[in-house]
Amino acid sequence: MAQKPLRLLACGDVEGKFDILFNRVRAIQKKSGNFDLLLCVGNFFGSTPDAEWEEYKTGIKKAPIQTYVLGANNQETVKYFQDADGCELAENITYLGRKGIFTGSSGLQIVYLSGTESLNEPVPGYSFSPKDVSSLRMMLCTTSQFKGVDILLTSPWPKYVGTFGNSSGEVDTKKCGSALVSSLATGLKPRYHFAALEKTYYERLPYRNHIVLQENAQHATRFIALANVGNPEKKKYLYAFSIVPMKLMDAAELVKQPPDVTENPYRKSGQEVSIGKQIPAPVEESACQFFFDLNENQGRKRSSTGRDSKSSPHPKQPRKPPQPPGPCWFCLASPEVEKHLVVNIGTHCYLALAKGGLSDDHVLILPIGHYQSVVELSAEVVEEVEKYKATLRRFFKSRGKRCVVFERNYKSHHLQLQIAQPGAAYFYVELDTGEKLFHRIKKSFPLQFGREVLASEAILNIPDKSDWRQCQISKEDEETLARRFRKDFEPFDFTLDD
C-alpha cells in the first residue's frame, strides 16, 4: 500500500501578524481539507505591540494547526525565545530551537537553523556561527547511509542560490544571503529548503545534487523563499505542498529528475571555495575509549569502534561524541557515572542497570555522547538504540518476560531509554506488542510517572518501589546483579560480533 503523503504548509515572515496568518490557514483548510503542520521561517515576531500575541500566549486564541517556528533574527525579539533548545510558546505553537533535527512520527526529517549568519565571537543570541553549521553537518553527513533530509528551514537565503536558475527578481543572490547556509544546503541535500527575510517570493527551479555521468543519481532540491505575511503587494507568503518521508520512498521514485532541473548552484567554479573558507573543517579528535572488564571470562578487548582490536593495526577512530556542558550522571566519560552498573558497551550506546531498579534486570539504554532526547540523536546512534531495543526484547522473551520502553524528555539533561522496558517536552512509551504511545508535556509532569505506572497494583503490583530512592541497595549487591546480567545477556550480545 502506498504511503499517504503528509500535507504541509510553509510560511515566510509573520512579523507578529498572527490573526492574518491563522485566519488564512483556516480558510485554506476549510476549502482544501486539514494540513498536518505549519512551518514558519524568518521573523515570527515583529516590532508591533504584543497585545495580539498575548491572546495566543494566554489561550484566548489558538493556532488552528500545529505550528513550528524558527528563533530570533535580531536582538529585539530574542526575549520571546527563552530556551535555546526549543519550547512551547503557546498552544499549538512550538519554537524548534537554535539548531537541530526534528523527526516526526512518520519519519519526516526536518533540519532547522535559527538566526542570521555571524562570523564573530561571541555569537549573538540571534545568530549562528560556522561551528553551528559544522556540527549540524557532522550530525548527519558523516554516516555512510546518509542520502539527504526531507526539509531544511533557515531564515536567510543561501548565497548564490540563483546561479544556473531562474531570475530571483530584485534580490542579488551573489551578494545577498548566507554562504554558511549554502554550505549547509550542499551537505544536507534537502528535498525542500525554505527561507525568508527578503520580503519577496522566489521559487527556484529544482537543482540536482549529483554530477551527471560522474555520480549516481540523487534526488533534486527545491528552494522556496517566502514573502512576509499580509504584504500589500500580495506576494506569496504561504506555500502548500505534499511530501512522503524520504525513508519511506522507493529509491527509483526518489531520484526521478524533474524536467526543469538545473545544475547545483553552489558548485560553480570558485564559489565552493569561497563558501568552504568560512567553515572550519571539523577537528578530528580521538574518541573517548571505554575498556571495562564487562565479562568475567573476557577473551579480547574491543576498540571503541565496537570491532575486534586485532582486525586492523590502525582502526579508524570515530569523532568524539557530544560532550555535556557540566556534570552529567549518564555520560560514560563522566566521573559521576557509577561504572560498576554498566553491563554492556556498544559503539554509540551502552546499557546500565538502573539505580534502585524496579526489578533485578531493569536496565537503561544510554548514548555514550551527551544527548538530551531521541530526536537529537544522529542516524548512527538511532540505529544502535534500535538494535539494543530489539536485542533486549529477544533477551527478555527468552526468559519468559515482557518489557516496556519509556523515555521522558522533561527536566532531564541526558537521554535515558528505560527498560523495565524536526525542543518540546514529551513522554514516550513503546510496548512489546508494537504499540507506541506519545504525550506532549505542556506544563508540569510527574518526573517518576513511568516508574509509578509500572509499579502500580494494576501492572507489577509493587507500589512500594515507585520511588527509586527507597529501592537502593549496597554497592556489593549492585555489583552482583551487574555480573549476573552480563552473564545472562552474553549469548545475545551483538557487540561481540566481528
CSV table of C-alpha atoms in Angstrom, one decimal:
chain,number,residue,atom,x,y,z
A,1,MET,CA,0.0,0.0,0.0
A,2,ALA,CA,1.4,3.4,-1.0
A,3,GLN,CA,2.4,5.7,1.9
A,4,LYS,CA,-0.1,8.6,2.3
A,5,PRO,CA,1.7,11.9,1.7
A,6,LEU,CA,1.9,14.4,4.5
A,7,ARG,CA,0.2,17.8,3.8
A,8,LEU,CA,2.3,20.7,5.0
A,9,LEU,CA,2.2,24.5,4.9
A,10,ALA,CA,5.3,26.7,4.9
A,11,CYS,CA,5.2,30.4,5.8
A,12,GLY,CA,7.5,33.4,5.5
A,13,ASP,CA,8.0,36.3,7.9
A,14,VAL,CA,4.9,36.5,10.2
A,15,GLU,CA,6.2,39.7,11.9
A,16,GLY,CA,3.5,39.5,14.6
A,17,LYS,CA,0.5,39.3,12.2
A,18,PHE,CA,-0.8,36.2,13.8
A,19,ASP,CA,-4.5,36.8,13.1
A,20,ILE,CA,-3.9,37.4,9.4
A,21,LEU,CA,-1.8,34.2,9.1
A,22,PHE,CA,-4.1,31.9,11.1
A,23,ASN,CA,-7.3,33.2,9.5
A,24,ARG,CA,-5.7,32.5,6.1
A,25,VAL,CA,-4.8,28.9,7.3
A,26,ARG,CA,-8.4,28.3,8.5
A,27,ALA,CA,-9.7,29.4,5.1
A,28,ILE,CA,-7.3,27.1,3.3
A,29,GLN,CA,-8.2,24.2,5.5
A,30,LYS,CA,-11.9,24.8,5.1
A,31,LYS,CA,-11.5,24.8,1.3
A,32,SER,CA,-8.9,22.1,0.9
A,33,GLY,CA,-9.0,19.9,4.0
A,34,ASN,CA,-6.7,19.8,7.0
A,35,PHE,CA,-2.9,20.0,6.8
A,36,ASP,CA,-0.5,18.3,9.2
A,37,LEU,CA,2.0,21.0,10.0
A,38,LEU,CA,2.7,24.7,9.5
A,39,LEU,CA,6.4,25.6,9.3
A,40,CYS,CA,7.4,29.3,9.8
A,41,VAL,CA,10.7,30.8,8.7
A,42,GLY,CA,12.0,34.3,9.0
A,43,ASN,CA,10.8,36.8,11.7
A,44,PHE,CA,7.9,35.2,13.6
A,45,PHE,CA,7.6,38.2,15.9
A,46,GLY,CA,7.7,41.8,14.8
A,47,SER,CA,8.0,45.3,16.2
A,48,THR,CA,4.2,45.6,16.7
A,49,PRO,CA,2.7,45.7,20.2
A,50,ASP,CA,2.3,42.4,22.0
A,51,ALA,CA,-1.5,42.6,22.5
A,52,GLU,CA,-2.2,40.2,19.7
A,53,TRP,CA,0.4,37.7,20.8
A,54,GLU,CA,-0.8,37.8,24.4
A,55,GLU,CA,-4.2,36.4,23.2
A,56,TYR,CA,-2.4,33.3,21.8
A,57,LYS,CA,0.0,33.0,24.7
A,58,THR,CA,-2.8,33.0,27.3
A,59,GLY,CA,-5.0,30.7,25.3
A,60,ILE,CA,-7.8,33.2,24.4
A,61,LYS,CA,-6.9,32.4,20.8
A,62,LYS,CA,-5.4,29.2,19.4
A,63,ALA,CA,-3.5,28.4,16.3
A,64,PRO,CA,-5.7,26.1,14.1
A,65,ILE,CA,-2.7,23.8,13.2
A,66,GLN,CA,0.4,22.5,14.9
A,67,THR,CA,2.9,25.3,14.1
A,68,TYR,CA,6.7,25.2,14.3
A,69,VAL,CA,8.8,28.4,14.2
A,70,LEU,CA,12.4,29.4,14.0
A,71,GLY,CA,14.0,31.8,16.5
A,72,ALA,CA,15.1,35.4,16.6
A,73,ASN,CA,16.9,37.2,13.8
A,74,ASN,CA,17.5,40.4,15.8
A,75,GLN,CA,18.1,41.5,19.4
A,76,GLU,CA,14.7,42.9,19.7
A,77,THR,CA,12.9,39.6,19.5
A,78,VAL,CA,15.4,37.4,21.5
A,79,LYS,CA,13.2,37.9,24.6
A,80,TYR,CA,10.4,35.6,23.1
A,81,PHE,CA,12.7,32.6,22.9
A,82,GLN,CA,13.8,31.8,26.4
A,83,ASP,CA,15.0,28.2,25.8
A,84,ALA,CA,17.8,27.7,23.2
A,85,ASP,CA,16.8,24.0,23.0
A,86,GLY,CA,13.2,24.9,21.9
A,87,CYS,CA,10.0,25.2,23.8
A,88,GLU,CA,6.2,25.6,23.5
A,89,LEU,CA,5.4,29.3,23.0
A,90,ALA,CA,1.6,28.9,23.1
A,91,GLU,CA,-0.9,26.1,22.4
A,92,ASN,CA,-0.1,24.6,19.0
A,93,ILE,CA,2.9,27.0,18.6
A,94,THR,CA,6.4,25.5,19.2
A,95,TYR,CA,9.8,27.1,18.9
A,96,LEU,CA,12.1,24.5,17.4
A,97,GLY,CA,15.4,25.7,18.9
A,98,ARG,CA,18.6,27.3,17.7
A,99,LYS,CA,19.6,24.3,15.6
A,100,GLY,CA,18.8,20.7,15.3
A,101,ILE,CA,16.9,17.8,13.7
A,102,PHE,CA,13.2,17.3,14.1
A,103,THR,CA,11.9,13.8,13.2
A,104,GLY,CA,8.2,13.3,13.1
A,105,SER,CA,6.4,10.0,14.0
A,106,SER,CA,6.0,9.5,10.2
A,107,GLY,CA,9.8,9.5,9.7
A,108,LEU,CA,9.8,13.0,8.2
A,109,GLN,CA,13.1,14.6,8.9
A,110,ILE,CA,13.4,18.4,9.2
A,111,VAL,CA,16.7,20.2,9.9
A,112,TYR,CA,16.4,23.7,11.3
A,113,LEU,CA,18.9,26.6,11.9
A,114,SER,CA,17.6,29.7,13.6
A,115,GLY,CA,19.0,33.2,13.2
A,116,THR,CA,21.3,35.1,10.9
A,117,GLU,CA,25.0,34.4,10.0
A,118,SER,CA,27.7,35.7,12.3
A,119,LEU,CA,31.5,35.2,11.8
A,120,ASN,CA,32.3,37.0,15.0
A,121,GLU,CA,32.8,35.6,18.5
A,122,PRO,CA,31.0,35.6,20.8
A,123,VAL,CA,28.0,34.8,18.6
A,124,PRO,CA,24.9,36.9,19.4
A,125,GLY,CA,21.8,35.1,20.7
A,126,TYR,CA,20.1,35.7,17.4
A,127,SER,CA,22.8,34.3,15.1
A,128,PHE,CA,24.5,31.1,14.1
A,129,SER,CA,28.3,30.5,13.6
A,130,PRO,CA,30.4,28.3,11.3
A,131,LYS,CA,30.7,26.0,14.3
A,132,ASP,CA,26.9,25.6,14.4
A,133,VAL,CA,26.8,24.7,10.7
A,134,SER,CA,29.7,22.3,11.1
A,135,SER,CA,28.0,20.5,14.0
A,136,LEU,CA,24.8,20.1,12.0
A,137,ARG,CA,26.7,18.6,9.1
A,138,MET,CA,28.6,16.3,11.3
A,139,MET,CA,25.4,15.0,13.0
A,140,LEU,CA,24.1,13.8,9.7
A,141,CYS,CA,26.6,13.7,6.8
A,142,THR,CA,29.2,11.5,8.5
A,143,THR,CA,27.2,8.3,8.2
A,144,SER,CA,27.6,6.1,5.1
A,145,GLN,CA,23.9,5.6,4.8
A,146,PHE,CA,23.1,9.4,4.6
A,147,LYS,CA,21.2,10.4,1.5
A,148,GLY,CA,19.8,13.8,2.5
A,149,VAL,CA,17.0,15.2,4.5
A,150,ASP,CA,13.4,16.0,3.7
A,151,ILE,CA,13.2,19.7,4.7
A,152,LEU,CA,15.7,22.4,5.6
A,153,LEU,CA,14.4,25.5,7.4
A,154,THR,CA,16.6,28.7,7.6
A,155,SER,CA,15.7,32.3,7.8
A,156,PRO,CA,18.4,33.7,5.5
A,157,TRP,CA,18.6,32.7,1.8
A,158,PRO,CA,21.6,30.7,0.8
A,159,LYS,CA,24.2,32.8,-1.1
A,160,TYR,CA,24.5,32.0,-4.8
A,161,VAL,CA,21.2,30.2,-4.9
A,162,GLY,CA,20.2,32.0,-8.1
A,163,THR,CA,23.2,30.6,-10.1
A,164,PHE,CA,22.1,28.5,-13.1
A,165,GLY,CA,18.5,29.2,-12.0
A,166,ASN,CA,15.5,31.4,-13.0
A,167,SER,CA,15.6,35.1,-12.1
A,168,SER,CA,15.4,35.9,-8.4
A,169,GLY,CA,14.0,39.4,-9.2
A,170,GLU,CA,15.4,42.3,-7.2
A,171,VAL,CA,17.4,40.0,-4.9
A,172,ASP,CA,21.0,39.7,-6.0
A,173,THR,CA,22.0,36.2,-4.8
A,174,LYS,CA,25.7,36.8,-5.3
A,175,LYS,CA,25.6,39.5,-2.6
A,176,CYS,CA,22.5,38.6,-0.6
A,177,GLY,CA,22.2,35.6,1.8
A,178,SER,CA,24.5,33.4,3.8
A,179,ALA,CA,27.4,31.4,2.5
A,180,LEU,CA,27.1,29.2,5.6
A,181,VAL,CA,23.6,28.3,4.7
A,182,SER,CA,24.8,27.5,1.1
A,183,SER,CA,27.3,25.1,2.6
A,184,LEU,CA,24.7,23.5,4.9
A,185,ALA,CA,22.3,23.0,1.9
A,186,THR,CA,25.2,21.5,-0.1
A,187,GLY,CA,25.9,19.0,2.6
A,188,LEU,CA,22.4,18.1,3.8
A,189,LYS,CA,20.8,17.9,0.3
A,190,PRO,CA,17.3,18.8,1.4
A,191,ARG,CA,14.4,17.9,-0.8
A,192,TYR,CA,12.8,21.3,0.2
A,193,HIS,CA,14.6,24.3,1.5
A,194,PHE,CA,12.5,27.2,2.8
A,195,ALA,CA,13.8,30.7,3.7
A,196,ALA,CA,12.6,34.3,4.1
A,197,LEU,CA,13.8,37.8,5.3
A,198,GLU,CA,13.9,39.4,1.8
A,199,LYS,CA,10.2,40.2,1.7
A,200,THR,CA,9.7,38.5,-1.7
A,201,TYR,CA,8.6,35.2,-3.1
A,202,TYR,CA,11.1,33.2,-5.2
A,203,GLU,CA,10.6,29.6,-6.2
A,204,ARG,CA,13.8,28.5,-7.8
A,205,LEU,CA,13.9,25.8,-10.4
A,206,PRO,CA,14.8,22.5,-8.8
A,207,TYR,CA,18.5,21.7,-8.8
A,208,ARG,CA,20.3,18.3,-8.8
A,209,ASN,CA,22.6,17.1,-6.0
A,210,HIS,CA,24.8,14.9,-8.2
A,211,ILE,CA,27.2,15.4,-11.1
A,212,VAL,CA,25.8,13.9,-14.2
A,213,LEU,CA,27.7,10.9,-15.6
A,214,GLN,CA,30.1,11.0,-12.6
A,215,GLU,CA,27.9,10.2,-9.7
A,216,ASN,CA,24.8,8.0,-9.1
A,217,ALA,CA,21.5,9.9,-9.5
A,218,GLN,CA,20.2,11.6,-6.3
A,219,HIS,CA,17.0,13.5,-5.5
A,220,ALA,CA,16.6,17.1,-6.6
A,221,THR,CA,16.3,20.1,-4.2
A,222,ARG,CA,13.6,22.8,-4.4
A,223,PHE,CA,14.4,26.1,-2.8
A,224,ILE,CA,11.5,28.4,-2.0
A,225,ALA,CA,11.7,31.8,-0.4
A,226,LEU,CA,8.5,33.2,1.0
A,227,ALA,CA,7.3,36.8,1.4
A,228,ASN,CA,6.1,38.5,4.6
A,229,VAL,CA,2.5,37.9,5.9
A,230,GLY,CA,-0.1,40.4,4.8
A,231,ASN,CA,2.3,42.3,2.4
A,232,PRO,CA,0.4,45.0,0.4
A,233,GLU,CA,1.9,43.7,-2.9
A,234,LYS,CA,0.1,40.3,-2.2
A,235,LYS,CA,3.4,38.4,-2.8
A,236,LYS,CA,3.1,34.7,-1.8
A,237,TYR,CA,3.8,34.1,1.8
A,238,LEU,CA,2.2,30.7,2.3
A,239,TYR,CA,3.2,27.6,0.4
A,240,ALA,CA,1.3,24.3,0.4
A,241,PHE,CA,2.9,21.0,-0.5
A,242,SER,CA,2.6,17.2,0.0
A,243,ILE,CA,5.6,15.0,0.8
A,244,VAL,CA,6.3,11.4,1.6
A,245,PRO,CA,9.2,11.0,4.0
A,246,MET,CA,12.4,10.1,2.2
A,247,LYS,CA,12.9,6.9,4.2
A,248,LEU,CA,9.6,5.5,3.1
A,249,MET,CA,10.1,6.2,-0.6
A,250,ASP,CA,11.1,3.8,-3.3
A,251,ALA,CA,14.7,4.6,-4.3
A,252,ALA,CA,13.9,4.9,-8.1
A,253,GLU,CA,10.9,7.2,-7.3
A,254,LEU,CA,13.0,9.4,-5.0
A,255,VAL,CA,15.7,10.2,-7.6
A,256,LYS,CA,13.4,10.9,-10.5
A,257,GLN,CA,14.6,14.2,-12.0
A,258,PRO,CA,12.1,17.0,-12.8
A,259,PRO,CA,12.1,18.1,-16.4
A,260,ASP,CA,13.3,21.6,-15.5
A,261,VAL,CA,16.1,20.6,-13.2
A,262,THR,CA,19.3,22.7,-13.2
A,263,GLU,CA,22.9,22.3,-12.1
A,264,ASN,CA,23.7,22.7,-8.4
A,265,PRO,CA,24.1,26.5,-7.8
A,266,TYR,CA,26.7,26.0,-5.2
A,267,ARG,CA,29.1,24.1,-7.4
A,268,LYS,CA,30.1,26.8,-9.7
A,269,SER,CA,33.9,27.1,-10.1
A,270,GLY,CA,35.4,29.2,-7.3
A,271,GLN,CA,32.2,29.5,-5.3
A,272,GLU,CA,32.6,26.3,-3.4
A,273,VAL,CA,36.0,27.5,-2.3
A,274,SER,CA,34.6,30.8,-1.0
A,275,ILE,CA,31.9,29.1,0.9
A,276,GLY,CA,34.2,26.5,2.4
A,277,LYS,CA,36.7,29.0,3.7
A,278,GLN,CA,34.2,30.3,6.2
A,279,ILE,CA,33.6,26.9,7.7
A,280,PRO,CA,36.5,25.4,9.7
A,281,ALA,CA,36.9,21.7,8.9
A,282,PRO,CA,35.7,19.6,11.9
A,283,VAL,CA,38.6,18.7,14.0
A,284,GLU,CA,39.2,15.0,14.2
A,285,GLU,CA,39.6,14.1,17.9
A,286,SER,CA,40.4,10.7,19.3
A,287,ALA,CA,37.2,9.2,20.6
A,288,CYS,CA,36.8,8.6,24.3
A,289,GLN,CA,37.6,4.9,24.8
A,290,PHE,CA,35.9,2.7,27.3
A,291,PHE,CA,37.6,-0.5,28.3
A,292,PHE,CA,35.7,-2.0,31.2
A,293,ASP,CA,36.0,-5.7,32.2
A,294,LEU,CA,32.4,-6.5,31.4
A,295,ASN,CA,32.8,-10.2,31.1
A,296,GLU,CA,34.4,-12.5,33.7
A,297,ASN,CA,35.9,-14.6,31.0
A,298,GLN,CA,36.8,-11.8,28.6
A,299,GLY,CA,38.9,-13.2,25.8
A,300,ARG,CA,39.6,-10.0,23.9
A,301,LYS,CA,39.5,-6.2,24.1
A,302,ARG,CA,37.1,-4.3,21.9
A,303,SER,CA,38.2,-1.0,20.5
A,304,SER,CA,35.9,2.0,20.8
A,305,THR,CA,34.7,1.3,17.2
A,306,GLY,CA,33.0,-1.9,18.5
A,307,ARG,CA,35.3,-4.2,16.5
A,308,ASP,CA,37.9,-6.7,17.5
A,309,SER,CA,41.1,-4.8,18.1
A,310,LYS,CA,43.0,-7.5,16.2
A,311,SER,CA,41.2,-6.8,12.9
A,312,SER,CA,43.2,-3.7,11.9
A,313,PRO,CA,46.5,-2.3,13.3
A,314,HIS,CA,45.3,1.2,12.6
A,315,PRO,CA,41.5,1.3,13.2
A,316,LYS,CA,39.7,4.4,12.1
A,317,GLN,CA,38.7,6.5,15.2
A,318,PRO,CA,35.2,7.9,15.2
A,319,ARG,CA,34.7,11.5,16.1
A,320,LYS,CA,34.3,12.5,19.7
A,321,PRO,CA,30.7,12.2,21.0
A,322,PRO,CA,28.9,15.3,22.1
A,323,GLN,CA,30.1,16.5,25.5
A,324,PRO,CA,28.0,17.8,28.4
A,325,PRO,CA,28.2,21.5,29.4
A,326,GLY,CA,28.6,20.4,33.0
A,327,PRO,CA,28.5,17.4,35.3
A,328,CYS,CA,26.3,14.5,34.0
A,329,TRP,CA,25.4,11.3,35.7
A,330,PHE,CA,25.0,9.4,32.5
A,331,CYS,CA,27.8,10.5,30.1
A,332,LEU,CA,30.1,7.4,30.1
A,333,ALA,CA,33.3,9.5,30.2
A,334,SER,CA,31.9,11.5,33.3
A,335,PRO,CA,33.4,10.8,36.7
A,336,GLU,CA,29.8,10.9,38.0
A,337,VAL,CA,28.9,7.7,36.3
A,338,GLU,CA,28.7,4.6,38.6
A,339,LYS,CA,30.6,2.4,36.3
A,340,HIS,CA,30.0,-0.8,38.2
A,341,LEU,CA,26.4,-0.6,36.9
A,342,VAL,CA,27.5,-0.6,33.3
A,343,VAL,CA,26.7,-4.0,31.8
A,344,ASN,CA,27.3,-3.6,28.1
A,345,ILE,CA,29.0,-1.1,25.8
A,346,GLY,CA,28.4,-0.6,22.1
A,347,THR,CA,29.9,1.8,19.6
A,348,HIS,CA,27.5,4.7,20.3
A,349,CYS,CA,25.4,3.5,23.3
A,350,TYR,CA,25.7,1.5,26.4
A,351,LEU,CA,23.5,-0.5,28.9
A,352,ALA,CA,23.5,0.1,32.6
A,353,LEU,CA,21.4,-1.3,35.4
A,354,ALA,CA,19.0,1.3,36.8
A,355,LYS,CA,19.9,2.7,40.3
A,356,GLY,CA,17.2,1.4,42.6
A,357,GLY,CA,15.6,-0.6,39.8
A,358,LEU,CA,12.0,-1.9,39.7
A,359,SER,CA,13.4,-5.3,39.1
A,360,ASP,CA,16.8,-7.0,39.1
A,361,ASP,CA,17.0,-6.6,35.3
A,362,HIS,CA,15.7,-3.0,35.0
A,363,VAL,CA,18.2,-1.5,32.5
A,364,LEU,CA,18.8,1.8,30.8
A,365,ILE,CA,19.9,2.4,27.2
A,366,LEU,CA,22.1,5.4,27.2
A,367,PRO,CA,24.1,7.2,24.4
A,368,ILE,CA,27.8,7.5,25.1
A,369,GLY,CA,27.7,11.1,23.9
A,370,HIS,CA,25.7,13.8,25.6
A,371,TYR,CA,22.2,14.0,24.0
A,372,GLN,CA,19.1,15.2,25.7
A,373,SER,CA,16.5,13.2,23.8
A,374,VAL,CA,16.0,10.7,21.0
A,375,VAL,CA,15.1,13.5,18.5
A,376,GLU,CA,18.6,14.9,18.8
A,377,LEU,CA,20.4,11.6,18.0
A,378,SER,CA,22.4,11.2,14.8
A,379,ALA,CA,21.3,8.4,12.4
A,380,GLU,CA,24.1,6.0,13.5
A,381,VAL,CA,23.2,6.4,17.2
A,382,VAL,CA,19.5,5.9,16.5
A,383,GLU,CA,20.4,2.7,14.6
A,384,GLU,CA,22.2,1.3,17.6
A,385,VAL,CA,19.5,2.3,20.0
A,386,GLU,CA,17.0,0.3,17.9
A,387,LYS,CA,19.4,-2.6,17.8
A,388,TYR,CA,19.6,-2.6,21.6
A,389,LYS,CA,15.8,-2.5,21.9
A,390,ALA,CA,15.3,-5.4,19.6
A,391,THR,CA,18.1,-7.4,21.3
A,392,LEU,CA,16.6,-6.7,24.8
A,393,ARG,CA,13.2,-7.8,23.6
A,394,ARG,CA,14.6,-11.1,22.4
A,395,PHE,CA,16.6,-11.5,25.7
A,396,PHE,CA,13.5,-10.9,27.9
A,397,LYS,CA,11.3,-13.1,25.7
A,398,SER,CA,13.8,-16.0,26.1
A,399,ARG,CA,13.3,-15.7,29.9
A,400,GLY,CA,9.5,-15.6,29.7
A,401,LYS,CA,9.3,-11.9,30.4
A,402,ARG,CA,7.9,-8.9,28.7
A,403,CYS,CA,9.3,-5.4,28.5
A,404,VAL,CA,8.2,-1.8,28.3
A,405,VAL,CA,10.5,1.0,26.9
A,406,PHE,CA,9.9,4.6,28.0
A,407,GLU,CA,11.6,8.0,27.7
A,408,ARG,CA,10.9,11.3,29.5
A,409,ASN,CA,12.2,14.4,27.8
A,410,TYR,CA,11.3,16.7,30.6
A,411,LYS,CA,13.7,18.2,33.2
A,412,SER,CA,16.3,15.7,32.0
A,413,HIS,CA,19.7,16.6,30.5
A,414,HIS,CA,20.8,13.2,29.2
A,415,LEU,CA,18.7,10.7,27.2
A,416,GLN,CA,17.7,7.6,29.2
A,417,LEU,CA,15.7,4.9,27.5
A,418,GLN,CA,14.4,2.8,30.4
A,419,ILE,CA,13.7,-0.8,30.0
A,420,ALA,CA,11.8,-2.5,32.9
A,421,GLN,CA,11.2,-2.0,29.4
A,422,PRO,CA,12.1,18.1,13.3
A,423,GLY,CA,12.7,21.1,21.6
A,424,ALA,CA,9.4,20.3,23.3
A,425,ALA,CA,9.0,18.2,26.4
A,426,TYR,CA,7.4,14.7,25.9
A,427,PHE,CA,6.8,11.3,27.4
A,428,TYR,CA,7.1,8.3,25.1
A,429,VAL,CA,6.3,4.6,25.6
A,430,GLU,CA,6.9,1.5,23.5
A,431,LEU,CA,5.1,-1.8,24.3
A,432,ASP,CA,6.4,-5.1,23.2
A,433,THR,CA,3.2,-5.6,21.2
A,434,GLY,CA,4.4,-2.9,18.8
A,435,GLU,CA,2.1,-0.1,20.2
A,436,LYS,CA,3.7,3.3,20.7
A,437,LEU,CA,2.3,6.0,22.9
A,438,PHE,CA,3.3,9.6,22.8
A,439,HIS,CA,2.3,12.5,25.1
A,440,ARG,CA,3.3,16.1,24.7
A,441,ILE,CA,4.1,17.7,28.1
A,442,LYS,CA,2.7,21.2,28.2
A,443,LYS,CA,3.0,22.2,31.8
A,444,SER,CA,4.1,20.3,34.9
A,445,PHE,CA,4.6,16.5,34.7
A,446,PRO,CA,5.4,13.9,37.4
A,447,LEU,CA,9.1,13.1,37.0
A,448,GLN,CA,8.7,9.5,38.0
A,449,PHE,CA,5.4,8.9,36.0
A,450,GLY,CA,6.7,6.0,34.0
A,451,ARG,CA,8.0,4.2,37.1
A,452,GLU,CA,4.9,4.9,39.2
A,453,VAL,CA,2.6,3.5,36.5
A,454,LEU,CA,4.7,0.3,36.1
A,455,ALA,CA,4.9,-0.2,39.9
A,456,SER,CA,1.2,0.3,40.4
A,457,GLU,CA,-1.1,-2.5,41.5
A,458,ALA,CA,-2.6,-2.7,38.0
A,459,ILE,CA,0.8,-3.8,36.4
A,460,LEU,CA,3.7,-5.0,38.6
A,461,ASN,CA,1.9,-4.6,41.9
A,462,ILE,CA,5.0,-3.3,43.7
A,463,PRO,CA,3.7,0.2,44.7
A,464,ASP,CA,6.4,0.4,47.5
A,465,LYS,CA,9.0,0.5,44.7
A,466,SER,CA,7.6,3.6,43.0
A,467,ASP,CA,10.4,5.8,44.4
A,468,TRP,CA,13.8,4.6,43.3
A,469,ARG,CA,15.4,6.2,46.4
A,470,GLN,CA,13.5,3.7,48.5
A,471,CYS,CA,14.9,0.8,46.5
A,472,GLN,CA,18.7,1.4,46.7
A,473,ILE,CA,20.9,-1.5,47.7
A,474,SER,CA,24.5,-1.7,48.6
A,475,LYS,CA,27.3,-1.4,46.0
A,476,GLU,CA,28.2,-5.0,46.6
A,477,ASP,CA,24.7,-6.2,45.8
A,478,GLU,CA,24.6,-3.9,42.7
A,479,GLU,CA,27.9,-5.5,41.5
A,480,THR,CA,26.4,-8.9,42.0
A,481,LEU,CA,23.3,-8.0,39.9
A,482,ALA,CA,25.5,-6.5,37.2
A,483,ARG,CA,27.7,-9.6,36.9
A,484,ARG,CA,24.6,-11.8,36.7
A,485,PHE,CA,23.0,-9.6,34.0
A,486,ARG,CA,26.3,-9.6,31.9
A,487,LYS,CA,26.5,-13.4,32.0
A,488,ASP,CA,22.8,-13.9,31.1
A,489,PHE,CA,22.9,-11.3,28.3
A,490,GLU,CA,26.2,-12.6,26.7
A,491,PRO,CA,24.5,-15.0,24.3
A,492,PHE,CA,22.5,-12.0,22.9
A,493,ASP,CA,25.4,-9.5,22.9
A,494,PHE,CA,25.7,-8.2,19.3
A,495,THR,CA,28.7,-6.0,20.2
A,496,LEU,CA,30.9,-9.2,20.2
A,497,ASP,CA,30.1,-9.9,16.5
A,498,ASP,CA,33.0,-9.3,14.2
